[in-house]
Amino acid sequence: MRVAVLGAGAIGAYVGASLCRAGVDVHLIARGAHLAALRANGVRVISPRGDFTAHPHATDDPTEIGPVDYVFLGLKAHSYPSAGPLLAPLLGPETALVAGQNGIPWWYFHKLPGPYEGQRIEAVDPAGQTSAVMAPERAIGCVVYSATVIESPGVIRHLEGTRFSIGEPDGSVSQRCLRFSEAMVAGGLKCPVEARLRDDIWIKLMGNVSLNPISALTRATLVEICEYPGTRRMVELMMEETLDIATRVGSTPGISIGKRIDGARRVGHHKTSMLQDLEAGKEMELDAVVAAVVEMADITGTAAPTLRTVYAATDLLARTMATQSAGPTVRAA
């Protein structure tokens, strides 16, 4: 089995190192100091489950790799439409794309029986640009329940969680899913094949769609958001609205709002990925995590007033930050 990891950051490098440990032919695509460290020393994983080092091939040029059986996408979802030049050399006729992204995936309505089958979500597939480079037929969904950070170039600290739930958009238990699952398990990870992966998407999204933007707006940690009565109530309302949308598109996430909030609170003084991106001056993952949910509210005729309000404020924050980072405009006399 040949696997390329496109976007070998914290999660991508952790997955790649685990698969390499299982004997899979792994190729990491990275850049900069991180790539240099990967080439020189391999991937060093520091984990409460035991430290290890793996030595997959690492490059910034996908043409060195050629077609593979699977591409694990470790990129943020907003990078997908522009990933075509990097992805094209990796694709053979049967190459599958394992999309380990947060939020609503571009393939969401692909082969979903019901009134919305084939519906395109503009927030994650603008003008069809994502589907043009990542055909939905290639997609294997992946919900990541693992927290990792790049401690230093080439060094990944695994904080918690080893589950990477995967599934086909049509709900089938395919051979390509089973093969990938077996390799992940052999590498020390959990990788259940779920017939109703969309339910998992919504369970994780309940937290991301509410806690992430609120953290960006308030600069607060998870425990602070969940314990302050005002923001806890905002989270409850956003989760209620998210569950309403999920139900309208045929999903039944099997978790209560109270349990979902308490789980986030127990994580403690952790900054969400959206807040970390904001503080690092990086683009926030708003489109897949929040904008797509608001768009699905429009598609399904759901009011979702709290989701819409928080999204508007966070989107304006993103626009303001982008303007500030661009600097003042200099006009000729």
Short mmCIF file of C-alpha atoms in Angstrom, two decimals:
data_model
loop_
_atom_site.label_atom_id
_atom_site.label_comp_id
_atom_site.label_asym_id
_atom_site.label_seq_id
_atom_site.Cartn_x
_atom_site.Cartn_y
_atom_site.Cartn_z
CA MET A 1 0.00 0.00 0.00
CA ARG A 2 1.28 3.47 -0.94
CA VAL A 3 0.01 6.49 0.99
CA ALA A 4 0.86 10.15 0.49
CA VAL A 5 0.16 12.70 3.21
CA LEU A 6 -0.59 16.07 1.64
CA GLY A 7 -0.08 18.59 4.39
CA ALA A 8 2.19 16.75 6.83
CA GLY A 9 1.58 19.07 9.76
CA ALA A 10 0.74 17.96 13.29
CA ILE A 11 -2.05 15.52 12.39
CA GLY A 12 -0.71 14.55 8.96
CA ALA A 13 2.77 13.70 10.20
CA TYR A 14 1.31 11.74 13.14
CA VAL A 15 -0.83 9.66 10.78
CA GLY A 16 2.07 9.20 8.37
CA ALA A 17 4.44 8.10 11.13
CA SER A 18 1.86 5.63 12.47
CA LEU A 19 1.25 4.12 9.02
CA CYS A 20 5.00 3.92 8.40
CA ARG A 21 5.35 2.01 11.65
CA ALA A 22 2.82 -0.48 10.23
CA GLY A 23 5.02 -1.09 7.18
CA VAL A 24 3.08 1.11 4.75
CA ASP A 25 5.02 2.91 2.00
CA VAL A 26 4.43 6.49 3.23
CA HIS A 27 5.36 9.78 1.56
CA LEU A 28 5.04 13.07 3.46
CA ILE A 29 4.59 16.35 1.59
CA ALA A 30 5.76 19.30 3.66
CA ARG A 31 7.87 22.43 3.35
CA GLY A 32 10.36 24.72 5.09
CA ALA A 33 12.18 23.85 8.30
CA HIS A 34 9.68 21.09 9.06
CA LEU A 35 10.52 19.35 5.78
CA ALA A 36 14.26 19.70 6.41
CA ALA A 37 13.87 18.08 9.84
CA LEU A 38 11.69 15.28 8.45
CA ARG A 39 14.32 14.50 5.82
CA ALA A 40 17.19 14.56 8.29
CA ASN A 41 15.68 12.84 11.32
CA GLY A 42 12.30 11.38 10.35
CA VAL A 43 9.15 12.00 12.41
CA ARG A 44 9.68 11.92 16.16
CA VAL A 45 6.40 11.35 18.03
CA ILE A 46 6.22 12.18 21.73
CA SER A 47 3.12 10.57 23.23
CA PRO A 48 1.72 9.41 26.58
CA ARG A 49 1.20 6.09 24.78
CA GLY A 50 4.93 5.78 24.12
CA ASP A 51 7.44 7.75 22.05
CA PHE A 52 8.62 6.51 18.66
CA THR A 53 10.41 7.63 15.53
CA ALA A 54 9.50 6.76 11.94
CA HIS A 55 11.36 7.50 8.71
CA PRO A 56 8.91 7.95 5.82
CA HIS A 57 10.01 9.61 2.61
CA ALA A 58 9.53 13.39 2.80
CA THR A 59 9.45 15.89 -0.06
CA ASP A 60 7.92 19.14 -1.27
CA ASP A 61 7.55 17.78 -4.81
CA PRO A 62 4.66 15.33 -5.39
CA THR A 63 6.04 14.42 -8.83
CA GLU A 64 8.78 12.51 -6.96
CA ILE A 65 6.05 10.26 -5.54
CA GLY A 66 3.65 9.58 -8.39
CA PRO A 67 0.26 7.86 -8.07
CA VAL A 68 -0.60 6.31 -4.71
CA ASP A 69 -3.44 4.20 -3.30
CA TYR A 70 -4.52 6.80 -0.74
CA VAL A 71 -3.90 10.49 -0.13
CA PHE A 72 -4.46 11.57 3.46
CA LEU A 73 -5.38 15.26 3.37
CA GLY A 74 -3.81 17.07 6.30
CA LEU A 75 -4.57 20.51 4.84
CA LYS A 76 -7.10 22.96 6.23
CA ALA A 77 -10.32 22.82 4.20
CA HIS A 78 -9.92 26.34 2.82
CA SER A 79 -6.74 25.15 1.07
CA TYR A 80 -8.53 22.44 -0.90
CA PRO A 81 -9.57 24.48 -3.98
CA SER A 82 -5.96 25.52 -4.65
CA ALA A 83 -4.44 22.08 -3.99
CA GLY A 84 -4.82 20.83 -7.56
CA PRO A 85 -1.16 21.20 -8.66
CA LEU A 86 0.05 19.31 -5.58
CA LEU A 87 -2.62 16.64 -5.77
CA ALA A 88 -2.63 15.83 -9.50
CA PRO A 89 0.68 13.87 -9.60
CA LEU A 90 -0.57 11.63 -6.78
CA LEU A 91 -3.79 10.54 -8.46
CA GLY A 92 -4.19 7.26 -10.27
CA PRO A 93 -7.50 5.83 -11.52
CA GLU A 94 -8.36 4.32 -8.11
CA THR A 95 -6.68 6.75 -5.71
CA ALA A 96 -8.87 7.53 -2.68
CA LEU A 97 -8.77 10.82 -0.78
CA VAL A 98 -9.04 10.48 3.01
CA ALA A 99 -10.15 13.94 4.09
CA GLY A 100 -9.19 14.50 7.72
CA GLN A 101 -10.81 17.93 7.96
CA ASN A 102 -12.92 19.79 10.48
CA GLY A 103 -16.44 20.91 9.71
CA ILE A 104 -18.68 20.15 6.74
CA PRO A 105 -16.84 18.38 3.89
CA TRP A 106 -17.26 19.34 0.24
CA TRP A 107 -18.69 15.88 -0.50
CA TYR A 108 -21.44 16.10 2.15
CA PHE A 109 -24.47 15.74 -0.15
CA HIS A 110 -22.74 13.33 -2.54
CA LYS A 111 -24.80 10.10 -2.66
CA LEU A 112 -26.92 11.19 0.31
CA PRO A 113 -30.44 9.91 -0.43
CA GLY A 114 -33.13 12.54 -0.05
CA PRO A 115 -34.14 15.96 -1.33
CA TYR A 116 -30.65 17.46 -1.09
CA GLU A 117 -28.68 14.76 -2.90
CA GLY A 118 -26.00 16.33 -5.10
CA GLN A 119 -26.47 19.80 -3.57
CA ARG A 120 -23.27 21.87 -3.69
CA ILE A 121 -22.24 23.83 -0.59
CA GLU A 122 -20.68 27.06 -1.78
CA ALA A 123 -18.75 27.69 1.44
CA VAL A 124 -16.65 24.53 0.97
CA ASP A 125 -16.93 24.06 -2.79
CA PRO A 126 -16.87 27.61 -4.19
CA ALA A 127 -18.08 27.57 -7.80
CA GLY A 128 -17.27 23.84 -7.81
CA GLN A 129 -13.53 24.51 -7.48
CA THR A 130 -12.97 21.87 -4.78
CA SER A 131 -14.90 19.17 -6.64
CA ALA A 132 -12.90 20.01 -9.77
CA VAL A 133 -9.64 18.96 -8.10
CA MET A 134 -11.10 16.44 -5.64
CA ALA A 135 -13.83 14.42 -7.30
CA PRO A 136 -16.40 13.41 -4.64
CA GLU A 137 -16.20 9.83 -5.96
CA ARG A 138 -12.65 9.65 -4.58
CA ALA A 139 -13.61 10.86 -1.10
CA ILE A 140 -13.44 8.82 2.08
CA GLY A 141 -14.74 10.88 4.98
CA CYS A 142 -12.63 11.08 8.13
CA VAL A 143 -13.53 12.52 11.53
CA VAL A 144 -10.41 13.12 13.62
CA TYR A 145 -10.59 12.60 17.38
CA SER A 146 -6.92 13.24 18.06
CA ALA A 147 -5.02 16.27 19.34
CA THR A 148 -1.42 16.86 18.25
CA VAL A 149 0.93 19.82 17.93
CA ILE A 150 4.24 20.43 16.19
CA GLU A 151 6.56 20.84 19.16
CA SER A 152 9.47 21.73 16.88
CA PRO A 153 10.31 20.95 13.24
CA GLY A 154 9.98 17.21 12.76
CA VAL A 155 8.74 16.62 16.32
CA ILE A 156 5.05 15.88 16.93
CA ARG A 157 3.59 15.90 20.42
CA HIS A 158 0.54 13.66 20.65
CA LEU A 159 -1.71 15.04 23.41
CA GLU A 160 -4.73 12.74 23.39
CA GLY A 161 -7.00 10.60 21.23
CA THR A 162 -6.16 8.05 18.57
CA ARG A 163 -9.51 7.62 16.79
CA PHE A 164 -9.89 8.44 13.11
CA SER A 165 -13.41 7.37 12.11
CA ILE A 166 -13.81 6.87 8.36
CA GLY A 167 -16.68 6.14 6.00
CA GLU A 168 -17.99 6.21 2.45
CA PRO A 169 -20.37 9.00 1.42
CA ASP A 170 -22.91 6.36 0.32
CA GLY A 171 -22.75 4.55 3.67
CA SER A 172 -21.28 1.34 2.30
CA VAL A 173 -18.51 -0.59 4.05
CA SER A 174 -16.09 -0.69 1.12
CA GLN A 175 -12.92 -2.66 0.64
CA ARG A 176 -10.91 0.54 0.28
CA CYS A 177 -12.14 1.71 3.70
CA LEU A 178 -11.40 -1.67 5.28
CA ARG A 179 -7.86 -1.74 3.84
CA PHE A 180 -7.08 1.75 5.12
CA SER A 181 -8.60 0.94 8.52
CA GLU A 182 -6.47 -2.21 8.85
CA ALA A 183 -3.29 -0.25 8.11
CA MET A 184 -4.18 2.47 10.64
CA VAL A 185 -4.91 -0.12 13.33
CA ALA A 186 -1.64 -1.90 12.58
CA GLY A 187 0.08 1.45 13.18
CA GLY A 188 -1.47 1.80 16.64
CA LEU A 189 -4.49 3.98 15.82
CA LYS A 190 -8.23 3.41 16.06
CA CYS A 191 -9.98 3.61 12.71
CA PRO A 192 -13.58 2.34 12.77
CA VAL A 193 -15.44 2.22 9.46
CA GLU A 194 -18.78 3.94 10.06
CA ALA A 195 -21.84 3.44 7.86
CA ARG A 196 -23.28 6.72 9.24
CA LEU A 197 -20.17 8.86 9.33
CA ARG A 198 -22.23 12.02 8.92
CA ASP A 199 -23.54 11.51 12.47
CA ASP A 200 -19.92 11.64 13.70
CA ILE A 201 -19.36 14.79 11.64
CA TRP A 202 -22.22 16.52 13.44
CA ILE A 203 -21.14 15.32 16.90
CA LYS A 204 -17.73 16.89 16.46
CA LEU A 205 -19.20 19.90 14.68
CA MET A 206 -21.51 20.68 17.62
CA GLY A 207 -18.41 21.75 19.52
CA ASN A 208 -16.43 23.28 16.66
CA VAL A 209 -19.24 25.45 15.31
CA SER A 210 -19.90 27.00 18.72
CA LEU A 211 -16.73 26.90 20.79
CA ASN A 212 -14.29 27.84 18.01
CA PRO A 213 -15.82 31.17 16.94
CA ILE A 214 -16.68 32.15 20.52
CA SER A 215 -13.08 31.50 21.53
CA ALA A 216 -11.85 33.68 18.67
CA LEU A 217 -14.18 36.49 19.69
CA THR A 218 -13.44 36.30 23.43
CA ARG A 219 -9.86 34.86 23.48
CA ALA A 220 -11.16 32.45 26.13
CA THR A 221 -10.21 28.81 26.70
CA LEU A 222 -12.67 25.92 26.57
CA VAL A 223 -13.20 25.71 30.31
CA GLU A 224 -13.72 29.48 30.55
CA ILE A 225 -16.36 29.45 27.80
CA CYS A 226 -18.18 26.47 29.30
CA GLU A 227 -18.17 27.78 32.89
CA TYR A 228 -19.15 31.41 32.23
CA PRO A 229 -22.99 31.41 32.23
CA GLY A 230 -23.41 33.84 29.34
CA THR A 231 -21.16 32.05 26.88
CA ARG A 232 -22.33 28.62 28.05
CA ARG A 233 -25.88 29.68 27.11
CA MET A 234 -24.64 30.86 23.71
CA VAL A 235 -23.02 27.45 23.15
CA GLU A 236 -26.25 25.68 24.15
CA LEU A 237 -28.27 27.75 21.68
CA MET A 238 -25.78 27.18 18.86
CA MET A 239 -25.75 23.45 19.53
CA GLU A 240 -29.56 23.34 19.55
CA GLU A 241 -29.65 25.09 16.18
CA THR A 242 -26.92 22.82 14.80
CA LEU A 243 -28.86 19.70 15.85
CA ASP A 244 -31.98 21.11 14.16
CA ILE A 245 -30.06 21.47 10.87
CA ALA A 246 -28.56 17.99 11.25
CA THR A 247 -32.00 16.45 11.74
CA ARG A 248 -33.32 18.17 8.62
CA VAL A 249 -30.59 16.57 6.50
CA GLY A 250 -31.20 13.13 7.96
CA SER A 251 -28.58 12.84 10.71
CA THR A 252 -29.15 11.83 14.32
CA PRO A 253 -26.04 12.67 16.38
CA GLY A 254 -26.11 10.38 19.42
CA ILE A 255 -25.03 12.79 22.14
CA SER A 256 -26.81 15.30 24.39
CA ILE A 257 -25.90 18.98 24.46
CA GLY A 258 -25.03 18.79 28.15
CA LYS A 259 -22.69 15.87 27.62
CA ARG A 260 -21.02 17.56 24.64
CA ILE A 261 -20.40 20.76 26.63
CA ASP A 262 -19.14 18.89 29.69
CA GLY A 263 -16.70 16.96 27.51
CA ALA A 264 -15.28 20.24 26.19
CA ARG A 265 -15.10 21.69 29.71
CA ARG A 266 -13.05 18.73 30.93
CA VAL A 267 -10.37 19.48 28.33
CA GLY A 268 -9.52 22.48 30.52
CA HIS A 269 -7.63 25.64 29.62
CA HIS A 270 -7.14 24.68 25.99
CA LYS A 271 -7.26 27.20 23.15
CA THR A 272 -9.29 26.07 20.14
CA SER A 273 -7.57 25.69 16.78
CA MET A 274 -9.43 28.77 15.54
CA LEU A 275 -8.05 30.90 18.37
CA GLN A 276 -4.57 29.49 17.81
CA ASP A 277 -4.78 30.38 14.10
CA LEU A 278 -6.00 33.89 14.95
CA GLU A 279 -3.16 34.50 17.39
CA ALA A 280 -0.64 33.15 14.86
CA GLY A 281 -1.94 35.46 12.14
CA LYS A 282 -3.19 32.52 10.05
CA GLU A 283 -6.48 32.29 8.18
CA MET A 284 -9.22 30.94 10.44
CA GLU A 285 -11.11 27.83 9.35
CA LEU A 286 -14.45 29.64 9.19
CA ASP A 287 -15.80 28.37 5.87
CA ALA A 288 -16.04 24.66 6.69
CA VAL A 289 -16.73 25.04 10.40
CA VAL A 290 -19.27 27.88 10.52
CA ALA A 291 -20.16 29.33 7.10
CA ALA A 292 -21.12 25.93 5.68
CA VAL A 293 -23.46 25.29 8.61
CA VAL A 294 -25.15 28.66 8.10
CA GLU A 295 -25.46 27.86 4.39
CA MET A 296 -27.08 24.53 5.29
CA ALA A 297 -29.52 26.47 7.47
CA ASP A 298 -30.44 28.45 4.34
CA ILE A 299 -30.78 25.25 2.27
CA THR A 300 -33.05 23.59 4.85
CA GLY A 301 -35.04 26.69 5.85
CA THR A 302 -33.74 26.72 9.43
CA ALA A 303 -33.80 30.01 11.36
CA ALA A 304 -30.54 29.48 13.35
CA PRO A 305 -30.38 33.07 14.70
CA THR A 306 -27.51 32.52 17.15
CA LEU A 307 -25.36 30.72 14.57
CA ARG A 308 -25.94 33.55 12.11
CA THR A 309 -25.09 36.25 14.66
CA VAL A 310 -21.88 34.63 15.89
CA TYR A 311 -20.81 33.86 12.32
CA ALA A 312 -21.35 37.48 11.26
CA ALA A 313 -19.21 38.75 14.14
CA THR A 314 -16.43 36.22 13.53
CA ASP A 315 -16.45 36.80 9.77
CA LEU A 316 -16.07 40.53 10.35
CA LEU A 317 -13.18 39.80 12.74
CA ALA A 318 -11.49 37.74 10.03
CA ARG A 319 -12.00 40.48 7.45
CA THR A 320 -10.68 43.15 9.84
CA MET A 321 -7.60 41.09 10.67
CA ALA A 322 -6.93 40.50 6.97
CA THR A 323 -7.17 44.23 6.26
CA GLN A 324 -4.83 45.08 9.12
CA SER A 325 -2.25 42.51 8.04
CA ALA A 326 -2.32 43.91 4.51
CA GLY A 327 -1.22 47.29 5.88
CA PRO A 328 -2.19 50.77 4.73
CA THR A 329 -2.77 51.52 1.08
CA VAL A 330 -0.23 53.95 -0.41
CA ARG A 331 -1.68 56.20 -3.07
CA ALA A 332 0.30 58.11 -5.66
CA ALA A 333 0.15 61.89 -5.47
#
